Tab-separated table of C-alpha atoms in Angstrom:
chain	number	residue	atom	x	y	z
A	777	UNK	CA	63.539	76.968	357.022
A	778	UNK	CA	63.241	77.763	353.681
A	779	UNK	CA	60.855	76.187	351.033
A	780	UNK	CA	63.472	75.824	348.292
A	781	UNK	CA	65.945	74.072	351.073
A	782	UNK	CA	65.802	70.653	351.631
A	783	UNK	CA	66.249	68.838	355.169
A	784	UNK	CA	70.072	68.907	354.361
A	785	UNK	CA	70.308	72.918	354.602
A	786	UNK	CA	71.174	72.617	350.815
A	787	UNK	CA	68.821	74.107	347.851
A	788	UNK	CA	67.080	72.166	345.825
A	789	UNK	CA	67.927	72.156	341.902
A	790	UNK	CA	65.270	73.629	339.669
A	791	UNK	CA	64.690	71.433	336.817
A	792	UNK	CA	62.283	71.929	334.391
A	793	UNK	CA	60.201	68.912	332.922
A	794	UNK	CA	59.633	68.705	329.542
A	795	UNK	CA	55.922	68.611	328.054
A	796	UNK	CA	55.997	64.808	327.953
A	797	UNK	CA	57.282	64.618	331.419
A	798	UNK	CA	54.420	66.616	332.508
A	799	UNK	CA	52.093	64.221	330.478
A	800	UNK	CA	53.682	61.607	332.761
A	801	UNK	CA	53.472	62.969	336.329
A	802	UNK	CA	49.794	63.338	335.057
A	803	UNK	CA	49.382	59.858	334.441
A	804	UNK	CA	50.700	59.049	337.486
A	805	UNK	CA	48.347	61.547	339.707
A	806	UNK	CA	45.691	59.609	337.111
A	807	UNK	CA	46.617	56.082	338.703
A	808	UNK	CA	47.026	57.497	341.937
A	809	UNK	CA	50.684	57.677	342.495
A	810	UNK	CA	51.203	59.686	345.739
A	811	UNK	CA	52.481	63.330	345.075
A	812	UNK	CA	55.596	62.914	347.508
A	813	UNK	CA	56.681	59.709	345.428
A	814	UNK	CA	56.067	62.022	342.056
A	815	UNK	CA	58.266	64.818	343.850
A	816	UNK	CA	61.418	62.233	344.617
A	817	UNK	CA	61.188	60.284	341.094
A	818	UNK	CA	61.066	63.650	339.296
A	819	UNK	CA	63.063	65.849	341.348
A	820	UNK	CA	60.426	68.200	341.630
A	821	UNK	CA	58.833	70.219	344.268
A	822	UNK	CA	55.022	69.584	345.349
A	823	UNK	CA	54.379	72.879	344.357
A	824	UNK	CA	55.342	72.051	340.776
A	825	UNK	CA	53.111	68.927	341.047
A	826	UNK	CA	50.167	70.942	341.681
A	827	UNK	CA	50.942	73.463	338.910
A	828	UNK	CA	51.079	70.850	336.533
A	829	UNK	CA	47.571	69.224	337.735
A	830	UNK	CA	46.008	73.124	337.389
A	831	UNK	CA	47.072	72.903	334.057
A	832	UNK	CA	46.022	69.472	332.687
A	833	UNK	CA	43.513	70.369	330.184
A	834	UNK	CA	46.022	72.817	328.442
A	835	UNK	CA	49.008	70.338	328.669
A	836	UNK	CA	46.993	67.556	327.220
A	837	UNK	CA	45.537	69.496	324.314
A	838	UNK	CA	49.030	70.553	323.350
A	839	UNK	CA	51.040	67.035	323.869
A	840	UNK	CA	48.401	65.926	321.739
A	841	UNK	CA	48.263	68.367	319.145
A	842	UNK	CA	51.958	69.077	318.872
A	843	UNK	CA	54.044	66.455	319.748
A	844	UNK	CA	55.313	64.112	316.728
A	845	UNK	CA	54.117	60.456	317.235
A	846	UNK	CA	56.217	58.107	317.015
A	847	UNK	CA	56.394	55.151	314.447
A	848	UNK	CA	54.711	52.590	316.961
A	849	UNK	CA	51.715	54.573	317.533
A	850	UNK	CA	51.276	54.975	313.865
A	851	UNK	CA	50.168	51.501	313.706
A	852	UNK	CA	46.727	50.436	313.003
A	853	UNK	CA	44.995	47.799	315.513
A	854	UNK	CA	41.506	46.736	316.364
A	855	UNK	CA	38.405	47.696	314.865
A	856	UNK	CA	39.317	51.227	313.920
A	857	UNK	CA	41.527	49.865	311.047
A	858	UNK	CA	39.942	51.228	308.058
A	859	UNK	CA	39.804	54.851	309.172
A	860	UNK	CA	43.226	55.071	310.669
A	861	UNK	CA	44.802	52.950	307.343
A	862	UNK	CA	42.821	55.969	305.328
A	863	UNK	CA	44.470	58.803	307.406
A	864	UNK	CA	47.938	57.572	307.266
A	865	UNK	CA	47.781	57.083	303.397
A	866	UNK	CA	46.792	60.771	303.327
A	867	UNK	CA	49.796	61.615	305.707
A	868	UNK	CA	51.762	59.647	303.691
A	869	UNK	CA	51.276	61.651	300.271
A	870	UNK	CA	52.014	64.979	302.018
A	871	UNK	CA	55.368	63.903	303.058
A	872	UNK	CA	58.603	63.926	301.322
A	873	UNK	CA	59.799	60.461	300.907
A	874	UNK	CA	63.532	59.286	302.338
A	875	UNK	CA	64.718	58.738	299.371
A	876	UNK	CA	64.075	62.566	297.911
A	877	UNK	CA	65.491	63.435	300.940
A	878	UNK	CA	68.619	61.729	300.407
A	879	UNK	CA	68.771	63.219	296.761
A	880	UNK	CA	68.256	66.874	298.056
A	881	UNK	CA	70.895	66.514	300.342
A	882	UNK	CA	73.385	64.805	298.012
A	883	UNK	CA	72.833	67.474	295.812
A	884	UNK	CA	72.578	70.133	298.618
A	885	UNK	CA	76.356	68.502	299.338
A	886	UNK	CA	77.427	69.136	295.797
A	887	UNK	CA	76.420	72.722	295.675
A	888	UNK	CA	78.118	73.512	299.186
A	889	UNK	CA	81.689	72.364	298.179
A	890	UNK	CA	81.787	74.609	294.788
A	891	UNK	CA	81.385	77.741	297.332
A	892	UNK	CA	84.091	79.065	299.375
A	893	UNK	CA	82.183	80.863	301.516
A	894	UNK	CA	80.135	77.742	303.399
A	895	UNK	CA	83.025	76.005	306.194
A	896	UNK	CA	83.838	72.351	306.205
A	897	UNK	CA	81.966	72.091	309.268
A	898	UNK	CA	78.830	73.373	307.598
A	899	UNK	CA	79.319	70.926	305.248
A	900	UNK	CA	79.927	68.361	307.648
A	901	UNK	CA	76.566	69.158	309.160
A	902	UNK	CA	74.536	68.027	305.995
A	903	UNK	CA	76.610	65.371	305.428
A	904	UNK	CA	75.931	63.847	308.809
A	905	UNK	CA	72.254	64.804	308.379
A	906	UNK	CA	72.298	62.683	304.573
A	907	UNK	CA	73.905	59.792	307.078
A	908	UNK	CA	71.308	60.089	309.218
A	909	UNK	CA	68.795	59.631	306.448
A	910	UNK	CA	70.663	56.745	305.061
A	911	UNK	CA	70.111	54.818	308.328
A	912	UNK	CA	66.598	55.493	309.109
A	913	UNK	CA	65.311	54.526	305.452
A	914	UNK	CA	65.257	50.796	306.683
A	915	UNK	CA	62.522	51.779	309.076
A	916	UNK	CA	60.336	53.571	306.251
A	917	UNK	CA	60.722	51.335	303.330
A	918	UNK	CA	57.426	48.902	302.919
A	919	UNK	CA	57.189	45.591	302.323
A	920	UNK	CA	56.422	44.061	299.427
A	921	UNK	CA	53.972	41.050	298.820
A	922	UNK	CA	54.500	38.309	296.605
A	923	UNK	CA	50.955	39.469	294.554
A	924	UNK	CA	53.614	43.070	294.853
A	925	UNK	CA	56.488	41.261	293.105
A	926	UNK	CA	54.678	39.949	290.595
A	927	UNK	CA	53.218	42.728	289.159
A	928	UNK	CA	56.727	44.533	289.348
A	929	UNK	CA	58.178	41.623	287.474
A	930	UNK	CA	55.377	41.650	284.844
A	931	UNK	CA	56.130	45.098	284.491
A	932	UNK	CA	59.332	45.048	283.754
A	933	UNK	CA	58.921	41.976	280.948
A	934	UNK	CA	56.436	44.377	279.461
A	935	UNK	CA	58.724	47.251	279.085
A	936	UNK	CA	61.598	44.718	277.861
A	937	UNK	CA	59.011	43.783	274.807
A	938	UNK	CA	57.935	47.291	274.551
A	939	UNK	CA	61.941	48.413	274.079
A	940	UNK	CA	62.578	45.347	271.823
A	941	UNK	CA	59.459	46.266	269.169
A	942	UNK	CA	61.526	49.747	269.225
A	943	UNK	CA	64.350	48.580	267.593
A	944	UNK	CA	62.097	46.688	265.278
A	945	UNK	CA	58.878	48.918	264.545
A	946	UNK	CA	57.713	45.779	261.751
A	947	UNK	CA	58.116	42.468	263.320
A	948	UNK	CA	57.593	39.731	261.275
A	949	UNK	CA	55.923	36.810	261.944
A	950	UNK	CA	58.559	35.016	260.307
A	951	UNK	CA	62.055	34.561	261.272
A	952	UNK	CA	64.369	36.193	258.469
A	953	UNK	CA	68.236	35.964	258.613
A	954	UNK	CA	70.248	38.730	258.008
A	955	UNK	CA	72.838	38.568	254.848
A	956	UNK	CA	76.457	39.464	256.755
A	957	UNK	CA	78.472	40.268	254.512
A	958	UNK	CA	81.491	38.502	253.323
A	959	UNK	CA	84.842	40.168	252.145
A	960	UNK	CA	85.610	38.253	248.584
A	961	UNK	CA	88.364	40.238	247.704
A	962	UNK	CA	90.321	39.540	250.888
A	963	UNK	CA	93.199	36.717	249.645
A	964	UNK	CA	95.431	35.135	252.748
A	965	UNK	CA	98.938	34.340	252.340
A	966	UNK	CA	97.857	30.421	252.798
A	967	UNK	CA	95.435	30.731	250.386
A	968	UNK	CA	98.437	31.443	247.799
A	969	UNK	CA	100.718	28.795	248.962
A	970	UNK	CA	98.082	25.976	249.252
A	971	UNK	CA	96.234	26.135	246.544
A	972	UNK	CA	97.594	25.494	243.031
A	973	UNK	CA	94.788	26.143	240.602
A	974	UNK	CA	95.588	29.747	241.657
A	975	UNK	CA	96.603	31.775	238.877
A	976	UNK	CA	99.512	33.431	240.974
A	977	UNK	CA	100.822	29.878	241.223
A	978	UNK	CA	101.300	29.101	237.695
């Protein structure tokens, strides 16, 4: 019989495991999963199985040098606190917030509609992309702490009073009011018939 036919007389689909996958299955052979039980939950041939465990070392040093991690594993715990927090403030300052994100595309958007030669769907593209950004930035935007809010609030009292001594370079320390001025010239019809000292009246 032949290898790539199963007990059925029918040939096996090839499928081809992505690098994570692999990382799996090698887990697995790690906590002794039998190969056969491997073979069914992946699909895979035994053969395949052993090519992967040849090539652990390599697979390993790639998943872990190339594969993005994901927001969970980002997170510090345990003792090694200080030196991960240190490393992801670093990472942090190399990438482009959400927020400039969602300004380059909104402007990317804006520039693509004045030319006739990009198509609608094109368009579409980014604009699904910006929506995509839109909905993530929940997921990115920190926290603030109370000790946080404060000093934003103090802030922003400071630049009120800074704004405020602008439109006044020479406060006083005394209150002076302002002389409005009145219209004396200005005579009202009710003024004329009401009052007869006026010299229209006599």
């Amino acid at each position: 019989m032949d290898s790539a036919k199963k007990s059925g007389g029918v040939k096996r689909k090839h499928r081809a495991l992505s690098i994570a996958e692999k990382v799996e299955v090698l887990k697995k052979l790690d906590s002794s999963v039998s190969v056969r039980t491997i073979c069914e939950t992946y699909s895979i041939g035994s053969s395949t199985v052993y090519d992967i465990k040849k090539q652990k070392e390599k697979l390993l040093k790639f998943f872990s040098d190339n594969m993005v991690k994901s927001p969970e594993r980002n997170a510090c715990t345990g003792s090694d606190e200080d030196e991960s927090s240190e490393e992801n403030e670093e990472d942090v300052r190399d990438r482009i917030s959400i927020d400039r994100l969602i300004t380059l595309t909104t402007e990317l958007l804006a520039g693509l509609e004045q030319r006739s030669f990009v198509s609608e769907q094109e368009i579409m593209n980014v604009f699904l992309l910006q929506d995509k950004l839109i909905r993530e930035r929940p997921k990115y935007m920190k926290q603030q702490t109370l000790p946080d809010i404060f000093k934003k609030i103090a802030r922003k009292q400071e630049e009120a009073t800074v704004v405020s001594t602008l439109d006044n370079p020479l406060p006083s320390t005394s209150r002076q009011v302002e002389a409005v001025p009145v219209a004396e010239d200005v005579v009202t019809v009710s003024d004329k018939d009401d009052n007869p000292d006026s010299p229209s009246a006599v």
